[in-house]
Amino acid sequence: MTDEVRYYPLDRLREFTARVFAQLGMPDADAGTAADVLAASDSRGIDSHGVARLRAYLDLFRAGRMNPRPSIRVVRELPATATVDGDNGIGLVVGPWANDLCLAKAEAIGAAAVVVRNTNHYGIAGYYPLRALARGLIGWSMTNSSKLVAPLGGAERMLGTNPIAIAFPCETELPVVIDLATSAVAFGKIEIAARQGRPIPPGWAIDGDGNTADAPDQMWDGGALLPLGSSRDAGGHKGFCLGAMVDILTGVLSGANWGPFAPPFVLTQPLPPRGVGRGLGHYFGAMRLDGFLDPAEFRRQMDDWVRTMRATKPAPGSPGVVIPGEPEWKAAAERAVTGVPLDPAVVADLRYVSRQTGVPFD
Amino acid sequence: MTDEVRYYPLDRLREFTARVFAQLGMPDADAGTAADVLAASDSRGIDSHGVARLRAYLDLFRAGRMNPRPSIRVVRELPATATVDGDNGIGLVVGPWANDLCLAKAEAIGAAAVVVRNTNHYGIAGYYPLRALARGLIGWSMTNSSKLVAPLGGAERMLGTNPIAIAFPCETELPVVIDLATSAVAFGKIEIAARQGRPIPPGWAIDGDGNTADAPDQMWDGGALLPLGSSRDAGGHKGFCLGAMVDILTGVLSGANWGPFAPPFVLTQPLPPRGVGRGLGHYFGAMRLDGFLDPAEFRRQMDDWVRTMRATKPAPGSPGVVIPGEPEWKAAAERAVTGVPLDPAVVADLRYVSRQTGVPFD
């Protein structure tokens, strides 16, 4: 299918996305914000979280599962904290709103943490630390999500892939951007193996009985992804701990649904058997560099850090150490020239979205 | 060797430790604090980080590598932040001092982050969130440490095992306590395999050429531990990202030594080729529950969270899901009755410490 991939300029995808969101009833400014979040994902090579998801957002709006004009508000607050209620808005708008609040609080007093409930999927976790970077801050971002991952020792889905992201500025090197799901692999890797008709290696997933899944459909049919570390021997309990940490900070602390009760992202998934809160949950944190160290000194040290890590003696057969964020910066530079490659299934989805909304695509 | 294990009451070990530290020149209050941190480790079953390390601390003091009477001070501060200079004190004193500062700041304005430079090993990361819990706060703790772990794709030690800890209170269930090294396995697991003359499984470590280490001594002789996730296929880059995050937050942000330049914990390890800061680095964070949610509601939801996760269908051959912190609470309850089991090598070390300091042991 590689030869069928088509390239689209990022700006055109962003504009299409913004017009679609506006057509779905979102205020223009919100539609632009949401389009920016998806475009950041497409730009950075994280194809699963960009326009490839537009149809799923459309479906959720059409089914009345998300509120296109939310009244986002702070429901609890201290100088360095807040809980935001997203009024069931799209996470691509609620997330940036709450993250901006967190950044403003950190700018005022040095550091802050803001949690969000009654929200929905917010795109790539790494988008939010990039906004912090643009304001000279260190930013954290985490979210819970619909269940896909088994706790270590368990045989069923109980947690989302619950990502953690944080970014650090450098002086002349590109910023270090960390954005990782707390599962061993992304669900997208299972999908790719399925498309290619390949088996999946041990350590990725289990079937519905809790045994190692060898084929992608064994995971799909009631199986689950494994937490980072995969097995007891190799630290799979640590991956579970990290997924749990994210679930508690984003879901429990905010008053959102947590664990297996997080609402599903696609209409084909069943609703959870009970609600324990409102919507999904996010967590944002922010810190002023000058609350800790001279910012110029920090950035110089980060340059040294990046170069030191890059100079690590490579393992046999390895191209060497990859600095966190480097592949995404490379993709962004390439895609600024080539445009964003979309595979035929995504193009077909966008044409469907175009027909449904009347917004021209191509 | 199991039958040679001897049991010692925790209070007796704590008192011995405090007297040793005082004998080494520490003020009595500091000696008591340091002994508390080690005792927490022995109580909770983390045998590697308790009195088993007393001899290494003695060696560092005797070699003039640590300052027994540090002037710990804040060198930079905003309402929600601080950088603490530990004046090259023992981490078991500097850590609690800085953590307490962080807790006080969070109590005042809802959340805070405090980093520390010019410090040394601070015991178990999980000790600090337990202090936060005792004051009704959520606490984070991280530290860097001397190099043992290769970045994914690398063939040499560049990072410490760089732990992350955080804890959450419940209403009637025991608190959820997360405390994990960002390596696939602890160095202690390599030591145990060596004692038992067993090989080590793939995914734990590499040898000095960067190939999989099958025997413990292949790791020792210039090899390295692997990051959590172990291989590219199973998410080893994520473990590297987590180790990097801890290294940057604790080491770079505080002005401490980072990465391969972190000072060694034992005298037999060579000093790093250059210094890039002062001592080791820690990071503490704290958050008031009521900055986000009604604390009673949070604790009730946490009870539900714990019971829900515990009720996960178990995988075949597994006793089921282990709640983070549960094994440590169980150890603490058992050891309150049985005392702390010490193996003969540790008892011999403590007798050595006793002879060196004149503090009676047994």
XYZ file of C-alpha atoms in Angstrom, chain A residues 42-314:
273
model
C 0.509 14.915 11.860
C 3.485 17.236 11.647
C 5.456 15.228 14.191
C 4.872 11.877 12.523
C 2.431 10.504 15.093
C -0.022 9.477 12.393
C -2.409 7.649 14.691
C -3.382 10.803 16.625
C -3.823 13.389 13.842
C -6.443 13.722 11.103
C -6.697 9.937 11.154
C -8.919 10.468 14.197
C -11.160 13.137 12.697
C -13.852 10.669 11.746
C -13.999 9.291 15.293
C -14.454 12.821 16.667
C -17.199 13.425 14.078
C -18.954 10.230 15.132
C -18.826 11.227 18.803
C -20.266 14.681 18.053
C -22.971 13.208 15.818
C -23.911 10.699 18.516
C -24.245 13.524 21.032
C -21.410 12.124 23.113
C -19.445 15.408 23.204
C -20.557 19.012 23.711
C -19.368 21.304 20.881
C -19.870 24.514 22.922
C -18.758 23.654 26.443
C -18.691 26.092 29.340
C -15.284 25.133 30.663
C -14.829 26.272 34.254
C -12.659 26.014 37.326
C -14.501 24.147 40.072
C -11.814 24.189 42.766
C -8.659 26.233 43.093
C -5.687 27.197 45.211
C -2.855 29.462 44.032
C -0.873 26.502 42.635
C -3.743 24.126 41.786
C -7.043 23.888 39.990
C -9.624 21.370 38.948
C -11.261 22.155 35.641
C -14.631 20.794 34.536
C -14.603 20.471 30.746
C -18.421 20.347 30.423
C -17.991 17.279 28.215
C -16.172 19.275 25.545
C -13.680 17.811 23.111
C -10.299 17.241 24.788
C -8.618 19.118 21.942
C -10.199 22.306 23.336
C -10.567 21.504 27.030
C -6.956 20.284 27.220
C -5.381 23.477 25.831
C -7.677 25.613 28.042
C -6.642 23.795 31.218
C -3.002 23.601 30.164
C -2.953 27.369 29.559
C -4.425 27.915 33.011
C -1.658 25.741 34.470
C 1.018 27.676 32.564
C -0.376 31.007 33.769
C -0.401 29.821 37.366
C 3.173 28.581 37.076
C 4.251 31.887 35.543
C 2.789 33.677 38.556
C 4.228 31.584 41.397
C 6.756 29.179 39.880
C 4.906 25.874 39.605
C 1.351 24.587 39.352
C -0.744 21.486 38.768
C -4.168 21.440 37.112
C -6.415 18.413 36.715
C -9.402 18.086 34.424
C -12.588 16.032 34.555
C -15.573 15.773 32.238
C -13.330 15.930 29.192
C -12.575 13.670 26.219
C -9.537 12.535 24.244
C -7.044 15.382 23.979
C -4.735 14.270 21.135
C -1.036 13.659 21.662
C 0.139 14.139 25.229
C 3.287 15.791 23.862
C 1.375 18.771 22.453
C 0.917 20.334 25.874
C 4.573 20.400 26.987
C 5.352 22.030 23.619
C 3.030 24.897 24.547
C 4.838 25.156 27.873
C 8.188 25.241 26.048
C 6.959 28.138 23.902
C 6.459 30.106 27.125
C 9.809 29.105 28.585
C 8.313 26.592 31.017
C 8.729 22.892 31.686
C 5.340 21.225 31.232
C 3.917 17.842 32.158
C 0.894 16.257 30.559
C -0.936 13.015 31.290
C -4.347 11.623 30.440
C -6.295 8.486 31.052
C -8.152 6.825 28.213
C -10.504 3.968 27.444
C -9.396 0.558 28.675
C -6.912 -1.401 26.584
C -4.209 -2.527 29.020
C -4.218 -5.349 31.587
C -2.537 -4.779 34.961
C 0.359 -7.201 35.353
C -1.030 -10.538 36.515
C -4.482 -9.708 35.155
C -6.337 -11.149 32.174
C -8.562 -8.232 31.185
C -8.443 -4.586 30.145
C -8.487 -2.305 33.166
C -6.450 0.784 32.194
C -5.907 2.960 29.143
C -2.527 3.380 27.520
C -2.239 6.408 29.871
C 0.615 8.493 28.446
C 3.134 10.715 30.235
C 4.741 13.651 28.418
C 7.267 16.286 29.462
C 9.657 18.509 27.515
C 12.885 20.374 28.236
C 14.441 23.255 26.275
C 18.038 23.321 25.015
C 20.218 26.194 23.840
C 21.232 25.088 20.340
C 20.064 21.465 20.316
C 16.410 20.711 19.659
C 14.250 20.420 22.784
C 14.085 17.038 24.487
C 10.464 15.901 24.205
C 9.339 12.808 26.080
C 5.919 11.354 25.237
C 5.305 7.717 26.067
C 2.356 5.435 26.593
C 2.672 3.269 29.697
C 1.787 0.127 27.727
C 4.580 -1.976 26.214
C 3.463 -1.008 22.713
C 0.869 1.267 21.174
C -2.380 -0.250 19.945
C -1.317 0.985 16.493
C 1.429 -1.659 16.427
C -1.201 -4.382 16.763
C -3.142 -2.781 13.890
C -0.030 -2.660 11.680
C 0.728 -6.338 12.364
C -2.873 -7.160 11.442
C -2.657 -5.238 8.154
C 0.577 -7.033 7.318
C -0.791 -10.417 8.360
C 2.114 -10.869 10.760
C 2.148 -12.489 14.198
C 2.966 -10.355 17.230
C 5.909 -11.078 19.518
C 5.483 -12.145 23.143
C 5.425 -9.192 25.519
C 2.955 -7.103 23.551
C -0.442 -8.506 24.401
C -2.552 -11.273 25.904
C -5.679 -13.011 24.656
C -9.031 -13.096 26.428
C -7.857 -15.885 28.714
C -4.735 -14.019 29.742
C -2.305 -16.113 27.713
C 0.282 -14.611 25.372
C -1.373 -13.389 22.175
C 0.473 -14.501 19.042
C -1.926 -13.006 16.514
C -3.432 -9.495 16.483
C -7.024 -10.745 16.588
C -6.331 -12.632 19.798
C -5.740 -9.259 21.408
C -8.754 -7.662 19.716
C -11.193 -10.365 20.694
C -11.324 -9.612 24.374
C -7.577 -9.595 24.955
C -5.454 -6.727 26.230
C -2.173 -4.916 25.760
C 0.521 -5.580 28.361
C 2.007 -2.825 30.527
C 5.527 -1.529 29.811
C 7.962 -4.204 30.995
C 5.537 -6.932 29.861
C 6.407 -9.678 32.370
C 7.112 -9.894 36.098
C 10.691 -10.851 35.335
C 11.307 -7.809 33.159
C 9.496 -5.189 35.235
C 5.903 -5.386 33.960
C 4.702 -4.408 37.453
C 6.499 -1.091 36.935
C 4.545 -0.409 33.753
C 1.360 -1.168 35.687
C 2.476 1.225 38.447
C 3.058 3.998 35.892
C -0.323 3.421 34.252
C -1.919 3.428 37.706
C -0.155 6.676 38.640
C -1.502 8.358 35.513
C -4.991 6.956 36.092
C -5.108 8.215 39.681
C -3.654 11.671 38.960
C -5.896 12.254 35.945
C -9.015 10.270 36.789
C -9.404 9.895 40.547
C -7.921 13.251 41.600
C -10.101 15.215 39.174
C -13.381 13.390 39.781
C -13.376 11.816 36.307
C -13.995 8.191 35.434
C -10.962 6.043 36.103
C -9.651 2.622 35.140
C -12.120 0.420 33.287
C -14.851 3.068 33.623
C -13.208 5.605 31.294
C -15.620 6.276 28.414
C -14.714 4.720 25.054
C -13.327 6.782 22.185
C -15.126 4.966 19.400
C -18.816 4.284 19.112
C -18.306 0.599 18.469
C -16.959 0.037 21.971
C -19.551 -0.645 24.676
C -20.164 1.895 27.416
C -18.689 0.957 30.818
C -20.995 -0.873 33.237
C -21.022 2.027 35.689
C -19.842 5.616 35.982
C -17.532 6.619 38.825
C -17.034 10.248 37.768
C -17.382 12.571 34.797
C -15.785 11.945 31.396
C -12.059 11.360 31.046
C -9.326 13.000 33.128
C -6.163 14.948 32.348
C -3.286 16.207 34.497
C -1.082 19.164 33.621
C 1.932 20.456 35.491
C 4.205 23.399 34.809
C 7.397 24.814 36.285
C 9.337 28.007 35.704
C 12.986 27.290 34.916
C 14.106 30.336 36.877
C 12.378 28.937 39.943
C 15.251 26.439 40.073
C 18.257 27.519 37.996
C 19.389 30.305 35.683
C 17.484 29.397 32.484
C 20.500 30.030 30.219
C 22.605 27.710 32.369
C 19.877 25.057 32.238
C 19.744 25.231 28.444
C 23.541 25.030 28.152
C 23.607 21.990 30.401
C 20.843 20.438 28.306
C 22.955 20.883 25.168
C 25.765 19.071 26.976
C 23.323 16.398 28.169
C 22.028 15.762 24.643
C 25.531 15.585 23.156
C 26.768 13.334 25.939
C 23.893 10.880 25.498
C 24.218 10.968 21.707
C 27.917 10.088 22.040
C 27.124 6.873 23.931
C 28.987 3.911 22.462
C 26.376 2.194 20.242
